Coordinates of C-alpha atoms in Angstrom, one line a residue:
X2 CA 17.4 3.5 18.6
X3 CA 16.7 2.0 21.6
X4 CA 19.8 -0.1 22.1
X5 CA 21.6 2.9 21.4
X6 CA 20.1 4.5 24.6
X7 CA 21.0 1.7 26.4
X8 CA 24.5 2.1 25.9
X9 CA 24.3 5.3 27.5
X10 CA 22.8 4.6 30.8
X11 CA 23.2 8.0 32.4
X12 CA 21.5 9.9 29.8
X13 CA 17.2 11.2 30.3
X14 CA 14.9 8.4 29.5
X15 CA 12.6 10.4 27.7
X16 CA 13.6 9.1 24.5
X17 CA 12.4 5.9 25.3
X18 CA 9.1 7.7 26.4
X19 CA 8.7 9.2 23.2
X20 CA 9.3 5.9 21.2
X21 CA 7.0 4.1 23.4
X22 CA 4.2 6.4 23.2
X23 CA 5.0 6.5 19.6
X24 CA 4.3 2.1 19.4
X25 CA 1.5 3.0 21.4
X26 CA 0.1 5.1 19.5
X27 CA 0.3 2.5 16.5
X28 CA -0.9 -0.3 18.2
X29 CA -4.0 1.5 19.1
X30 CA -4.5 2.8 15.2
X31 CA -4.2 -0.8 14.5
X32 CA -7.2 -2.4 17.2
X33 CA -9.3 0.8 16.3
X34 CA -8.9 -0.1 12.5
X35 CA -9.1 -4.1 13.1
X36 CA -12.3 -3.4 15.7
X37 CA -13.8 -1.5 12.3
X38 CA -12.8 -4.6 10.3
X39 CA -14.6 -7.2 12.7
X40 CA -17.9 -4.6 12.5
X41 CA -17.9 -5.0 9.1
X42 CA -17.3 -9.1 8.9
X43 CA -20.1 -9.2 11.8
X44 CA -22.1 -7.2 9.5
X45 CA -21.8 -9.1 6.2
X46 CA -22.5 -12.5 7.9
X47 CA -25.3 -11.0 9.9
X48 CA -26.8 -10.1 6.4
X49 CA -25.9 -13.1 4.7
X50 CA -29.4 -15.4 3.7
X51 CA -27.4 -18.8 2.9
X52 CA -28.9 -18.8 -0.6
X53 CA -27.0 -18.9 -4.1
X54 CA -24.2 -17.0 -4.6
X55 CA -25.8 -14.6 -7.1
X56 CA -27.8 -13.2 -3.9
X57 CA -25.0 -13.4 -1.6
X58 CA -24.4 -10.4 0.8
X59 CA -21.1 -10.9 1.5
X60 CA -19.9 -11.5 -2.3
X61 CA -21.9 -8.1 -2.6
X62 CA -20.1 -6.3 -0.1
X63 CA -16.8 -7.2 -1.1
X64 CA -17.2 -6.4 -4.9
X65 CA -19.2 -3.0 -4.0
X66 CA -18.2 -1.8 -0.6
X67 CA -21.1 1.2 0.6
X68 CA -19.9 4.3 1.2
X69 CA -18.4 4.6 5.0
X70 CA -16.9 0.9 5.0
X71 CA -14.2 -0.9 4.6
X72 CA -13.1 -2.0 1.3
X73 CA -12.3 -5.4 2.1
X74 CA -10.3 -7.7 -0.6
X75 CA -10.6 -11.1 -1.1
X76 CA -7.3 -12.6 -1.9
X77 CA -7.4 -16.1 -3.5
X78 CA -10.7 -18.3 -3.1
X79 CA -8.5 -20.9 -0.1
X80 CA -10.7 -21.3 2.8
X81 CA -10.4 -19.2 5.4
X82 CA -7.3 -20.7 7.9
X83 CA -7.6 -20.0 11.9
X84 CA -5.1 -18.3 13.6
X85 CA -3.2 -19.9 15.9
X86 CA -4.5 -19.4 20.0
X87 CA -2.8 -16.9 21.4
X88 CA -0.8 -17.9 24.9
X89 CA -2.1 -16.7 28.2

């Protein structure tokens, strides 16, 4: 869409607006939902007591998520990778 607008130069930008306010929009969904997710991590290591797995807090909150969190999935049992550093 937007290289469409491009070809027409003398036309009202507020297309472009609207589609940027629209990736806005999403981006911000995303942190607020990803800011939830980190809560919810914090939370579960916060309450975790290092002791056998049959205890374990976070095994508990991933199998029966309380009402109000997120339901988080565990994938495969891989260790956990780090995410490359982000530039400057």
């Amino acid at each position: 869409m937007l290289l469409a607008l491009q070809e027409q130069p003398e036309v009202s930008c507020d297309d472009a607006s609207l589609i940027a306010q629209d990736q806005l929009e999403a981006v911000e969904s995303r942190i607020a939902r990803l800011l939830k997710l980190r809560d919810e991590l914090r939370r579960m290591i916060s309450e975790c007591g290092r002791g056998r797995v049959a205890e374990c807090r976070v095994i508990e909150a991933l199998t029966t998520p309380a009402k109000g969190t997120l339901s988080l999935h565990v994938a495969s049992s891989r260790q956990p990778q780090r995410s490359p550093a982000l530039p400057e």
